[in-house]
Each structure stands twice: as structure tokens, then as C-alpha cells.
Coordinates of C-alpha atoms in Angstrom, one line a residue:
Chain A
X1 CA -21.7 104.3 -25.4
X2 CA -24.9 105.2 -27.6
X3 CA -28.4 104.6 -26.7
X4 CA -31.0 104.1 -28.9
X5 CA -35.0 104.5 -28.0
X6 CA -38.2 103.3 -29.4
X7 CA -40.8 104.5 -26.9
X8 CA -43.6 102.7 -29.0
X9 CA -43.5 98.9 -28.4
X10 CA -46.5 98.3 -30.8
X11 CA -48.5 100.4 -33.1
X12 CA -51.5 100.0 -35.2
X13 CA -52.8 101.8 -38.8
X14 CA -55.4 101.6 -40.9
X15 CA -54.2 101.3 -44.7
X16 CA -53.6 104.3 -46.9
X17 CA -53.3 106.4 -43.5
X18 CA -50.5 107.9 -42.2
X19 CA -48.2 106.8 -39.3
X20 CA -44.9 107.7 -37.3
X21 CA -42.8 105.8 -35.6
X22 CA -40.7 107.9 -32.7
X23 CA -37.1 107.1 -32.1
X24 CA -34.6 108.8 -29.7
X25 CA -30.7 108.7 -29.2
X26 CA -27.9 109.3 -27.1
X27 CA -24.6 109.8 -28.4
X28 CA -21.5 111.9 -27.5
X29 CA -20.3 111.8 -31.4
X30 CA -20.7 114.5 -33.6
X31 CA -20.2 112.3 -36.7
X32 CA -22.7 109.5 -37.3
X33 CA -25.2 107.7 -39.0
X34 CA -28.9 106.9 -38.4
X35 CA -30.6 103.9 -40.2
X36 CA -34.6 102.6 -39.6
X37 CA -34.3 98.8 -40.4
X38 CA -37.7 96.5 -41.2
X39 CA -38.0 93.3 -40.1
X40 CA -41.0 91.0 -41.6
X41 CA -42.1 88.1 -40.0
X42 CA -39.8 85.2 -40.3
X43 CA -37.8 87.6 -42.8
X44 CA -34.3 89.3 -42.7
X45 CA -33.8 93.0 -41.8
X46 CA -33.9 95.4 -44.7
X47 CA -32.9 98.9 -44.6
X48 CA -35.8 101.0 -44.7
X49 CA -33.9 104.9 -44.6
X50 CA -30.8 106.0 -44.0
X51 CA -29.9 109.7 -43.0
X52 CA -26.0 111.5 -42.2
X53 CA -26.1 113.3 -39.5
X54 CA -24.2 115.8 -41.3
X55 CA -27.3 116.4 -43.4
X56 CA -29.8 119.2 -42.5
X57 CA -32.0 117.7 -45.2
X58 CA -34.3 114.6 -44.2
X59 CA -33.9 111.7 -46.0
X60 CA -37.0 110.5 -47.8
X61 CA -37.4 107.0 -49.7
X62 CA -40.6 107.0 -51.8
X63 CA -43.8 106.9 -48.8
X64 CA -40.9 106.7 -46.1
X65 CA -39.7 109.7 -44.7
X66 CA -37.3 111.1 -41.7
X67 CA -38.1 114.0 -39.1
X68 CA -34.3 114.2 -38.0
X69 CA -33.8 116.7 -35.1
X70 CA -30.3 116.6 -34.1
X71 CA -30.4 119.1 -31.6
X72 CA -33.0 116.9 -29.9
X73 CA -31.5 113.6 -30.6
X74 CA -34.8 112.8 -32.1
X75 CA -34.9 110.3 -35.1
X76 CA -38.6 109.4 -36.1
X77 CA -40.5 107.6 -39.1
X78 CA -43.3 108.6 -41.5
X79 CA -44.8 105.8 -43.7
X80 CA -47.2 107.7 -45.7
X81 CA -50.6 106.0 -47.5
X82 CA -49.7 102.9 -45.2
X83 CA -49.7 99.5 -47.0
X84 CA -50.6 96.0 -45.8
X85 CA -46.9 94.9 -46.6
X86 CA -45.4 97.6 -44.2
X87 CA -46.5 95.1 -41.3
X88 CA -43.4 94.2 -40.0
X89 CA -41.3 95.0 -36.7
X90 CA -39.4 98.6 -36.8
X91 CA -36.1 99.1 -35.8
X92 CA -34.5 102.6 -35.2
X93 CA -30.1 102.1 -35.2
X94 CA -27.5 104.1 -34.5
X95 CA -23.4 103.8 -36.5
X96 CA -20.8 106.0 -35.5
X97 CA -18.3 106.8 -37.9
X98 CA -15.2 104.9 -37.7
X99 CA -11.7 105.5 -39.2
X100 CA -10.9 103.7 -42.2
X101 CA -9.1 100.1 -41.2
X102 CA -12.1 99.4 -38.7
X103 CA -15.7 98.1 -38.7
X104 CA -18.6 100.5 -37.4
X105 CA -21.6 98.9 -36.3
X106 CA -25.2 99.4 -35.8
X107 CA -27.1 99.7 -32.5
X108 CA -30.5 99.2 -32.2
X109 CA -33.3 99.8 -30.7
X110 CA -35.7 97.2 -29.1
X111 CA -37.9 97.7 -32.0
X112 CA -41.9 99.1 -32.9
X113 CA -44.2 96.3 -34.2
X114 CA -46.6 98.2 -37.3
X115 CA -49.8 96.4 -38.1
X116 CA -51.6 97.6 -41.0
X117 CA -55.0 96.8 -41.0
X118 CA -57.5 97.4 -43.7
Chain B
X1 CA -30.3 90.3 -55.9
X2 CA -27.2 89.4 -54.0
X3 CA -28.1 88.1 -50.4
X4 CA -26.5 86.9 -47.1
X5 CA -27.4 83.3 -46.4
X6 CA -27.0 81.7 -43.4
X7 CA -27.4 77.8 -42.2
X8 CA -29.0 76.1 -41.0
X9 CA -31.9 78.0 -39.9
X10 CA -33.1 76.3 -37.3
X11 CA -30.7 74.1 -34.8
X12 CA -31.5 72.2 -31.5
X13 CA -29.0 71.6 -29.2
X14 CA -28.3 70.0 -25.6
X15 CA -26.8 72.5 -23.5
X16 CA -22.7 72.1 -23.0
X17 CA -22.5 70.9 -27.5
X18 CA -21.1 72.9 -29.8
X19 CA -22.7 74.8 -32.4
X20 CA -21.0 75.9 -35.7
X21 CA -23.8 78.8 -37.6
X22 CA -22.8 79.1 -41.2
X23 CA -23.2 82.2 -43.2
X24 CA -21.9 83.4 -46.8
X25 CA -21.8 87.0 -46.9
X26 CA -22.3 89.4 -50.4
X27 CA -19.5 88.6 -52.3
X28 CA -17.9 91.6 -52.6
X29 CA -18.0 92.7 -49.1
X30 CA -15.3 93.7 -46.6
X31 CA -17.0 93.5 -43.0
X32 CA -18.9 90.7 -41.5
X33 CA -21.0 90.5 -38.3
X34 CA -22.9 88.5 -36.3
X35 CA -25.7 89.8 -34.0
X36 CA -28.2 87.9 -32.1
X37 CA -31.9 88.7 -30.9
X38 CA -33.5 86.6 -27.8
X39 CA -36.9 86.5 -28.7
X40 CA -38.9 89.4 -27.9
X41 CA -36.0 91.6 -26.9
X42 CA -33.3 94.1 -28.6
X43 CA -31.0 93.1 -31.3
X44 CA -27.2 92.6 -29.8
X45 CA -24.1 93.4 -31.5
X46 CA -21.7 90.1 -30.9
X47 CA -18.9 90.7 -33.0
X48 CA -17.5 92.6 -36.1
X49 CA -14.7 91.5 -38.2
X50 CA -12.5 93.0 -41.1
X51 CA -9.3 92.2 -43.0
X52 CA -9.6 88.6 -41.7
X53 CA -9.7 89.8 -37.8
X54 CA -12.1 90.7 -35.2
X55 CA -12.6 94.4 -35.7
X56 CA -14.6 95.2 -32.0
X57 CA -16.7 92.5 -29.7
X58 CA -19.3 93.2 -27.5
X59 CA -18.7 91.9 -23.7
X60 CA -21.8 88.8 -25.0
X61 CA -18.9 87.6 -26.8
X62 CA -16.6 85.9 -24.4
X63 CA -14.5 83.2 -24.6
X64 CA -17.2 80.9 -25.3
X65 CA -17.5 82.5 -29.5
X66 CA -15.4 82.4 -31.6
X67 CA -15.6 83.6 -35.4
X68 CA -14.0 82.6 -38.6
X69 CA -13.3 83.5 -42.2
X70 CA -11.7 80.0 -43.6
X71 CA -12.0 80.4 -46.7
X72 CA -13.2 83.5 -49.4
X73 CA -17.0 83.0 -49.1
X74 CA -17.6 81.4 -45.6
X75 CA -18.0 83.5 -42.2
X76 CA -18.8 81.5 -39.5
X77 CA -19.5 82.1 -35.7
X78 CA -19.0 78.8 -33.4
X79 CA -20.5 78.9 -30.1
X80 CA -18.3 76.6 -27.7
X81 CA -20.2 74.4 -24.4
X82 CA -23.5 76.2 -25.3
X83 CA -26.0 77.5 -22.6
X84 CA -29.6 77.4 -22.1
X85 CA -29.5 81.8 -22.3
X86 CA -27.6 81.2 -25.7
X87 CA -31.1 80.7 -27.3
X88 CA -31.5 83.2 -29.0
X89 CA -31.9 84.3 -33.0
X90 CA -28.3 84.9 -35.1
X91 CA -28.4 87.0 -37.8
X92 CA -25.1 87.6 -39.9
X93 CA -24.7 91.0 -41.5
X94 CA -22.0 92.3 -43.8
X95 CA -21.2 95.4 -45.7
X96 CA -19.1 96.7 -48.6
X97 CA -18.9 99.8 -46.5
X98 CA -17.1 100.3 -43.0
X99 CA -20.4 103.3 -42.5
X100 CA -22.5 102.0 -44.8
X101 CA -25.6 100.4 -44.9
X102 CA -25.5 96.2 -43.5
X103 CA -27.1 93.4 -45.3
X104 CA -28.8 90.8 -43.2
X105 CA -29.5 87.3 -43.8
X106 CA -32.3 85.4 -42.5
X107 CA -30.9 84.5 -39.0
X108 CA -30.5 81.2 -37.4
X109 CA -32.3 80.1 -34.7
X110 CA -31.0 78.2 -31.8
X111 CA -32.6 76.3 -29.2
X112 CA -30.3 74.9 -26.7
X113 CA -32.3 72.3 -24.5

């Protein structure tokens, strides 16, 4: 079974700055997928960054960015020149790859609340 | 935008009723979950389904869930004799992908009293 870590319950950023979010994982696969998901107040989940593990390249999306250490099963966030709408809870997931005819899913972590204050 | 939406999104319920939690995933999508979130804890995986079957369950999803496909649009997770720990937030999620990325609707929140 895979494990998935956020060590940071809540954190705190002034806007423009920079901040990262850790995330950890514990997986016996060699094939997989890593996802940080958003989650706004009293909104839906949105995918934030997704990154192969197959990859040696980090994954970046515009100010988000990955530090993806496979060796260390270390997964963390950078939101650069922080915004007031990045305020939202942060969820670091794990998705195995699955054969085709079956469903993989996500498992999450219990999540990093991000205020940005001005 | 195409979304997932799910109704209603709020229910009250006395504990031992049954609740039906409706959601209509992205129309051209192939696998449909539901996941659930008591407040201020992780996000669970419930139950994924594909090719109009369950796909994997998580040991939360007992005999008490069920899920359905009835008809092309529809995706629908009923929640039989419900229990006071069964408050919780539901979120439907589906995918056109069986690794790809999952879209999430809005979640439903039940309160069973």
C-alpha cells in the first residue's frame, strides 16, 4: 500500500513571496504518478501539477513548480510570486499505474492549508 | 468548461435513512469515483468503477454503499441505513484517463443526525 505525507498542516506567505509545500511518499512501485491537487474553500479540487515518475525533468506549471526526488521519495511544491487566490488547502497524491481494463486512483495526503496574506 | 456536478450539496439525514448522492461526470469520461473527506481529515478513496463495474473499493466501502451507472450521464453512490460516522464530505471524481489526471465536483455534504 502507498503512503502519502504532508508534514506541514498549515502554512502562511506574504504575497509576491515565495513558498514550498513538502510532501513525502511510500511506495513499492516503480511506475507511477504524482499529482498536487488545490482545494479552495467551499470549491472542488483542481489539479495544480502533475509529474511521471519516469521523468527526470520537474514538472513546472506557470509560478508552480516540482522538486521531485525519487530516490528520496520526496515530492514538494514551489508557488513562486505567491497570490491572494493561491489560499486554498494543498493536497499532495499518489496513482500507481494500472494495466489497461482497470481504474488507478489517487491517494492523498491529509492536506497543507496556504494563506496568503498581503 | 466541462465540469462534474454533483447533488444535492448539502443533505440532512436521521441516522439508519438512506441516502442516494447524485453526480454527472464529464461526458466523455470512462472512470468514475467517489471519495469522501470527514471534516478536517484526509481524503478517502471509496470506490472506483469502469466499464459499468466496480474497478477496486476501499475496506470504507462495505456492504452498506453501493454505486451505480443507470443510465449514460448519471453516477450515483447510495449509502444504505446511514450512520452518525458517515458524515462526512463526497466528492465524485472521473477521468478520461485510467492514469490520468481526475476531475472533481463540488462534493456533497452529509450530515446524518
Amino acid at each position: 500500500a502507498q503512503t502519502v505525507t504532508q508534514s506541514q498542516p498549515e502554512m502562511s506567505v506574504q504575497e509576491a513571496e515565495t513558498v514550498t509545500l513538502s510532501c513525502t511518499y511510500d511506495t513499492s512501485e516503480s511506475n507511477y504518478y504524482l499529482f498536487w491537487y488545490k482545494q479552495p474553500p467551499s470549491r472542488q479540487m483542481i489539479l495544480v501539477i502533475r509529474q511521471e515518475a519516469y521523468k527526470q525533468q520537474n514538472a513546472t506549471e506557470n509560478r508552480f513548480s516540482v522538486n521531485f526526488q525519487k530516490a528520496a521519495k520526496s515530492f514538494s511544491l514551489k508557488i513562486s510570486d505567491s497570490q491572494l487566490g493561491d489560499t486554498a488547502m494543498y493536497f499532495c497524491a499518489f496513482m500507481k499505474w494500472v494495466n489497461t481494463g482497470t481504474a488507478s486512483k489517487l491517494t492523498f495526503g491529509t492536506g497543507t492549508r496556504l494563506q496568503v496574506t498581503l | 468548461e466541462p465540469e462534474v456536478t454533483q447533488t444535492p450539496s448539502h443533505q440532512v439525514t436521521q441516522m439508519g435513512q438512506e441516502v442516494i448522492l447524485r453526480c454527472v461526470p464529464i461526458s466523455n469520461h470512462l472512470y468514475f469515483y467517489w471519495y469522501r473527506q470527514i471534516l478536517g481529515q484526509k481524503v478517502e478513496f471509496l470506490v472506483s468503477f469502469y466499464n459499468n463495474e466496480i474497478s477496486e473499493k476501499s475496506e470504507i466501502f462495505d456492504d452498506q454503499f453501493s454505486v451505480e451507472r443507470p443510465d449514460g450521464s448519471n453516477f450515483t453512490l447510495k449509502i444504505r441505513s446511514t450512520k452518525l460516522e458517515d458524515s462526512a464530505m463526497y466528492f465524485c471524481a472521473s477521468t478520461p484517463l485510467r492514469t490520468g489526471e481526475l476531475f472533481f465536483g463540488e462534493g456533497s455534504r452529509l450530515t446524518v443526525l
